[in-house]
Short mmCIF file of C-alpha atoms and ligand atoms in Angstrom, two decimals:
data_model
loop_
_atom_site.label_atom_id
_atom_site.label_comp_id
_atom_site.label_asym_id
_atom_site.label_seq_id
_atom_site.Cartn_x
_atom_site.Cartn_y
_atom_site.Cartn_z
CA MET A 1 25.35 6.03 5.19
CA ASP A 2 27.26 5.40 1.95
CA LYS A 3 25.61 7.96 -0.41
CA ASN A 4 26.16 5.72 -3.42
CA THR A 5 23.47 3.25 -2.04
CA LEU A 6 20.92 6.12 -2.14
CA LEU A 7 18.84 6.20 -5.25
CA GLN A 8 19.04 9.42 -7.29
CA VAL A 9 16.96 10.41 -10.38
CA TRP A 10 18.21 12.90 -12.88
CA PRO A 11 16.78 14.44 -16.15
CA ILE A 12 18.78 13.98 -19.32
CA PRO A 13 17.37 16.56 -21.61
CA ALA A 14 16.77 15.44 -25.35
CA PHE A 15 15.14 16.91 -28.37
CA ASP A 16 13.21 20.22 -27.78
CA ASP A 17 11.48 19.41 -24.54
CA ASN A 18 11.90 15.67 -23.55
CA TYR A 19 13.54 14.49 -20.29
CA LEU A 20 14.94 11.01 -20.36
CA TRP A 21 15.17 10.06 -16.67
CA CYS A 22 18.18 8.28 -15.28
CA ILE A 23 17.79 6.28 -12.09
CA HIS A 24 21.07 5.53 -10.44
CA ASP A 25 23.02 4.69 -7.31
CA GLY A 26 26.19 6.30 -8.20
CA LYS A 27 27.45 3.29 -10.08
CA SER A 28 24.64 1.46 -11.75
CA ALA A 29 22.01 3.04 -13.85
CA LEU A 30 18.64 2.57 -15.47
CA VAL A 31 17.10 4.91 -18.11
CA VAL A 32 13.59 5.53 -18.76
CA ASP A 33 12.24 6.15 -22.34
CA PRO A 34 15.46 6.78 -24.13
CA GLY A 35 14.20 8.41 -27.18
CA ASP A 36 17.68 9.27 -28.16
CA SER A 37 20.97 7.57 -27.27
CA GLY A 38 23.57 10.21 -27.57
CA PRO A 39 22.53 12.31 -24.64
CA VAL A 40 22.21 9.10 -22.60
CA GLU A 41 25.69 7.98 -23.58
CA ASP A 42 27.11 11.28 -22.63
CA TYR A 43 25.44 11.27 -19.33
CA LEU A 44 26.51 7.72 -18.42
CA LEU A 45 30.08 8.39 -19.38
CA GLN A 46 30.41 11.75 -17.55
CA ASN A 47 29.09 10.29 -14.39
CA GLN A 48 30.90 6.92 -14.69
CA LEU A 49 27.70 5.00 -14.62
CA THR A 50 27.00 1.44 -15.87
CA LEU A 51 23.75 0.92 -17.72
CA LYS A 52 21.88 -2.03 -16.24
CA GLY A 53 18.54 -1.82 -17.93
CA ILE A 54 15.78 0.34 -19.92
CA LEU A 55 12.32 1.02 -18.79
CA VAL A 56 9.78 1.97 -21.64
CA THR A 57 6.32 3.50 -21.07
CA HIS A 58 4.87 3.60 -24.60
CA HIS A 59 5.82 3.04 -28.25
CA HIS A 60 6.25 6.75 -29.41
CA ALA A 61 9.71 7.35 -31.10
CA ASP A 62 10.49 10.05 -28.68
CA HIS A 63 10.51 7.47 -25.96
CA THR A 64 12.07 4.43 -27.86
CA GLY A 65 14.19 5.78 -30.62
CA GLY A 66 17.64 5.34 -28.72
CA ILE A 67 17.04 1.85 -27.37
CA LEU A 68 18.68 -0.14 -30.16
CA ASN A 69 21.77 2.17 -30.19
CA LEU A 70 22.11 1.85 -26.38
CA LEU A 71 21.89 -1.98 -26.59
CA HIS A 72 24.55 -1.94 -29.31
CA ARG A 73 26.80 0.38 -27.30
CA PHE A 74 26.40 -1.02 -23.67
CA GLY A 75 25.21 -4.74 -24.19
CA SER A 76 22.66 -6.53 -26.15
CA ASP A 77 21.82 -8.63 -22.95
CA LEU A 78 20.47 -5.66 -21.13
CA PRO A 79 16.87 -6.06 -20.02
CA VAL A 80 14.37 -3.71 -21.75
CA TYR A 81 11.05 -3.59 -19.89
CA GLY A 82 8.00 -2.53 -22.05
CA PRO A 83 4.26 -2.88 -22.55
CA ALA A 84 2.57 -5.69 -24.46
CA GLY A 85 0.38 -5.05 -27.41
CA THR A 86 2.75 -2.82 -29.35
CA ASN A 87 6.15 -2.81 -31.02
CA ILE A 88 8.98 -1.72 -28.69
CA PRO A 89 12.38 -2.14 -30.37
CA GLY A 90 14.57 -4.32 -28.33
CA ARG A 91 11.99 -5.17 -25.74
CA THR A 92 13.04 -8.35 -23.64
CA VAL A 93 10.53 -8.21 -20.86
CA THR A 94 6.80 -7.66 -21.55
CA VAL A 95 4.98 -6.29 -18.33
CA LYS A 96 1.51 -5.74 -17.41
CA GLU A 97 -0.65 -4.31 -14.62
CA GLY A 98 0.32 -5.45 -11.21
CA ASP A 99 3.72 -6.82 -12.36
CA LYS A 100 6.89 -6.05 -10.29
CA VAL A 101 10.05 -5.11 -12.08
CA GLU A 102 12.78 -6.18 -9.59
CA ILE A 103 16.26 -4.70 -10.33
CA ALA A 104 19.23 -5.73 -8.10
CA SER A 105 21.50 -2.92 -9.21
CA PRO A 106 20.55 -0.11 -8.84
CA SER A 107 18.43 -1.70 -6.16
CA ILE A 108 14.81 -0.80 -6.90
CA SER A 109 11.38 -2.47 -7.19
CA LEU A 110 8.93 -0.95 -9.50
CA LYS A 111 5.12 -1.87 -9.79
CA VAL A 112 3.51 -1.57 -13.22
CA PHE A 113 0.31 0.25 -13.98
CA GLU A 114 -1.48 0.03 -17.24
CA VAL A 115 -2.62 3.57 -17.99
CA PRO A 116 -4.28 3.71 -21.36
CA GLY A 117 -5.30 7.13 -22.78
CA HIS A 118 -2.18 8.77 -24.58
CA THR A 119 -1.77 5.43 -26.19
CA LEU A 120 -3.74 2.27 -25.45
CA SER A 121 -0.79 0.12 -24.29
CA HIS A 122 0.68 2.84 -22.19
CA ILE A 123 2.26 1.83 -18.78
CA ALA A 124 3.77 3.59 -15.82
CA TYR A 125 6.22 2.41 -13.24
CA PHE A 126 5.87 3.17 -9.53
CA ALA A 127 8.55 2.64 -6.93
CA ASN A 128 7.45 2.81 -3.33
CA THR A 129 10.91 3.69 -2.07
CA GLN A 130 10.03 5.19 1.38
CA ALA A 131 12.00 2.51 3.08
CA ASN A 132 15.10 3.65 1.38
CA ILE A 133 14.62 7.18 2.74
CA VAL A 134 13.70 8.42 -0.72
CA ASP A 135 10.17 9.60 -1.61
CA PRO A 136 8.07 7.14 -3.81
CA MET A 137 8.54 7.77 -7.58
CA LEU A 138 6.26 7.54 -10.58
CA PHE A 139 7.59 7.30 -14.08
CA CYS A 140 4.49 8.10 -15.97
CA GLY A 141 5.55 8.66 -19.56
CA ASP A 142 3.07 10.91 -21.56
CA THR A 143 0.07 10.15 -19.32
CA LEU A 144 0.47 12.91 -16.72
CA PHE A 145 2.40 16.24 -17.04
CA ALA A 146 2.91 18.92 -14.56
CA SER A 147 -0.48 20.71 -14.73
CA GLY A 148 -1.53 18.74 -17.77
CA CYS A 149 -1.92 15.33 -19.27
CA GLY A 150 -1.14 13.63 -22.51
CA ARG A 151 -3.00 14.06 -25.70
CA LEU A 152 -5.55 11.22 -26.33
CA PHE A 153 -4.00 9.83 -29.44
CA GLU A 154 -5.48 6.22 -28.97
CA GLY A 155 -7.45 6.11 -25.87
CA THR A 156 -10.78 7.53 -24.57
CA PRO A 157 -11.53 10.21 -22.01
CA THR A 158 -12.93 7.46 -19.73
CA GLN A 159 -9.62 5.46 -19.98
CA MET A 160 -7.47 8.50 -19.13
CA THR A 161 -9.85 9.48 -16.17
CA GLN A 162 -9.33 5.96 -14.81
CA SER A 163 -5.51 6.04 -15.60
CA LEU A 164 -5.25 9.41 -13.57
CA ALA A 165 -7.38 7.97 -10.73
CA LYS A 166 -4.75 5.36 -10.34
CA PHE A 167 -2.11 8.01 -9.82
CA ALA A 168 -4.46 10.15 -7.56
CA ALA A 169 -4.53 7.10 -5.24
CA LEU A 170 -0.72 7.16 -4.85
CA PRO A 171 0.95 8.69 -1.77
CA LYS A 172 0.84 12.43 -2.03
CA ASN A 173 4.62 12.83 -1.74
CA THR A 174 5.10 10.63 -4.81
CA LEU A 175 7.61 12.31 -7.07
CA VAL A 176 6.30 12.45 -10.57
CA TYR A 177 8.88 12.08 -13.30
CA CYS A 178 6.90 13.41 -16.48
CA THR A 179 8.70 13.04 -19.77
CA HIS A 180 8.16 16.63 -21.31
CA GLU A 181 8.76 20.07 -20.25
CA TYR A 182 5.35 21.33 -21.08
CA THR A 183 4.71 22.95 -17.72
CA LEU A 184 4.41 26.61 -18.59
CA SER A 185 1.92 26.11 -21.47
CA ASN A 186 0.03 23.74 -19.38
CA ILE A 187 -0.22 26.32 -16.59
CA ARG A 188 -1.61 28.89 -19.15
CA PHE A 189 -4.37 26.56 -19.94
CA ALA A 190 -5.03 25.44 -16.31
CA LEU A 191 -5.40 29.16 -15.37
CA ALA A 192 -8.05 29.59 -18.07
CA VAL A 193 -9.82 26.64 -16.38
CA GLU A 194 -9.39 27.73 -12.89
CA PRO A 195 -8.48 31.50 -12.72
CA ASP A 196 -8.97 31.76 -9.04
CA ASN A 197 -7.06 28.61 -7.91
CA GLN A 198 -4.57 30.14 -5.57
CA ASN A 199 -2.28 27.14 -5.47
CA LEU A 200 -2.06 27.28 -9.41
CA ILE A 201 -1.33 30.88 -9.18
CA SER A 202 1.57 30.55 -6.80
CA TRP A 203 2.85 27.42 -8.73
CA ALA A 204 2.74 29.56 -11.90
CA GLU A 205 5.19 31.99 -10.35
CA LYS A 206 7.54 29.20 -9.09
CA ALA A 207 7.51 27.45 -12.51
CA GLN A 208 8.21 30.79 -14.36
CA ALA A 209 11.23 31.42 -12.03
CA LEU A 210 12.49 28.03 -12.66
CA ARG A 211 12.24 28.22 -16.48
CA ALA A 212 13.86 31.72 -16.47
CA GLN A 213 16.90 29.97 -15.00
CA HIS A 214 16.60 27.15 -17.53
CA LEU A 215 15.86 24.60 -14.71
CA PRO A 216 13.42 21.82 -15.04
CA THR A 217 9.98 22.21 -13.30
CA LEU A 218 10.03 18.44 -12.65
CA PRO A 219 9.64 16.26 -10.84
CA THR A 220 6.18 17.35 -9.60
CA THR A 221 4.18 15.48 -6.89
CA ILE A 222 0.87 13.76 -6.78
CA GLY A 223 -0.20 16.12 -3.87
CA GLN A 224 0.72 19.22 -6.03
CA GLU A 225 -1.04 17.78 -9.24
CA LEU A 226 -4.22 17.17 -7.24
CA GLN A 227 -4.23 20.97 -6.31
CA VAL A 228 -3.25 22.55 -9.69
CA ASN A 229 -3.85 20.08 -12.54
CA PRO A 230 -7.42 20.42 -14.10
CA PHE A 231 -7.17 16.95 -15.65
CA MET A 232 -6.87 15.48 -11.94
CA ARG A 233 -9.66 17.92 -10.84
CA CYS A 234 -12.53 16.92 -12.97
CA ASP A 235 -14.61 16.10 -9.93
CA GLN A 236 -14.16 19.71 -8.51
CA PRO A 237 -17.06 22.19 -8.73
CA GLU A 238 -14.92 24.96 -10.41
CA VAL A 239 -13.69 22.54 -13.10
CA ILE A 240 -17.13 21.10 -13.69
CA ALA A 241 -18.60 24.61 -14.02
CA LYS A 242 -16.05 25.65 -16.49
CA ALA A 243 -16.48 22.51 -18.62
CA LYS A 244 -20.19 23.19 -18.69
CA GLU A 245 -19.64 26.86 -19.64
CA ILE A 246 -17.12 25.90 -22.41
CA SER A 247 -19.27 22.99 -23.76
CA GLY A 248 -22.65 24.56 -23.53
CA GLN A 249 -23.76 21.34 -21.83
CA ALA A 250 -26.08 21.68 -18.82
CA ASP A 251 -25.13 18.21 -17.65
CA LEU A 252 -21.81 16.56 -17.38
CA PRO A 253 -22.60 13.45 -15.29
CA SER A 254 -19.06 12.08 -14.66
CA PRO A 255 -15.46 13.21 -14.37
CA ALA A 256 -14.82 11.49 -17.70
CA HIS A 257 -17.52 13.82 -19.34
CA VAL A 258 -15.55 16.83 -17.78
CA LEU A 259 -12.21 15.60 -18.88
CA ALA A 260 -13.46 15.01 -22.40
CA VAL A 261 -14.55 18.63 -22.63
CA ILE A 262 -11.39 20.16 -21.19
CA ARG A 263 -9.06 17.89 -23.10
CA ALA A 264 -10.84 18.89 -26.40
CA TRP A 265 -10.57 22.50 -25.38
CA LYS A 266 -6.87 22.22 -24.56
CA ASP A 267 -6.27 20.58 -27.96
CA ARG A 268 -7.47 23.73 -29.62
CA PHE A 269 -6.12 26.25 -26.81
ZN1 ZN B 301 3.89 10.03 -26.41
FE1 FE B 302 6.52 12.01 -25.67
#
């Protein structure tokens, strides 16, 4: 097999802790959430890649700030996919729940999920690429992080719970390309929620070793997050019990009530 036909996904570090993900086949590239243009330009030139399009998950500047420069530099006719209901600079294609983004080069088909919570119009892109001998991929912006979730700037705990439930239903081997390296601080909090979670304890050791070598802790997987991420475990007895203890509430009748408590706790942790 020609290795160039195989999709690859690489992180382009930007700012303090952002990853701008580049999807490419050795020749053609897409970039997800280019908050800055300089690191993307350098990466494309170093790897002799041609930019074919931009995918945007939400309107925050650290995910959109480089779009116009990239269009100026590489072609104002490049497609820029993004959510409706918000201003995305340079956006050419507005996508909503269930839409398919079909790109010829690099060859990839991405399904759109609406995932309100961090922002109201936040979307995610899912590629079920198993047929291409590559694990499924999820580009989730600031909705899901390794062992954590995004702050609720615009949405409600109920919306975030429903958004994370969409991710939980994806194949367990789905690679999750989160956009920030927040893993170690998320793990510190997750351990406060579930100090006896053995999967979390061993993940903490692995993540520390990766960061000690300045390596990304990402991508994570859906299967892994279901085992270690308190925000995806709001239906688990240990997490419910801790949320009751922290909030002093005897009854937390739904996972959204539990998520509301632990998200608020994390905000002040
Ligand atoms: Zn954001
Ligand atoms: Fe962000």
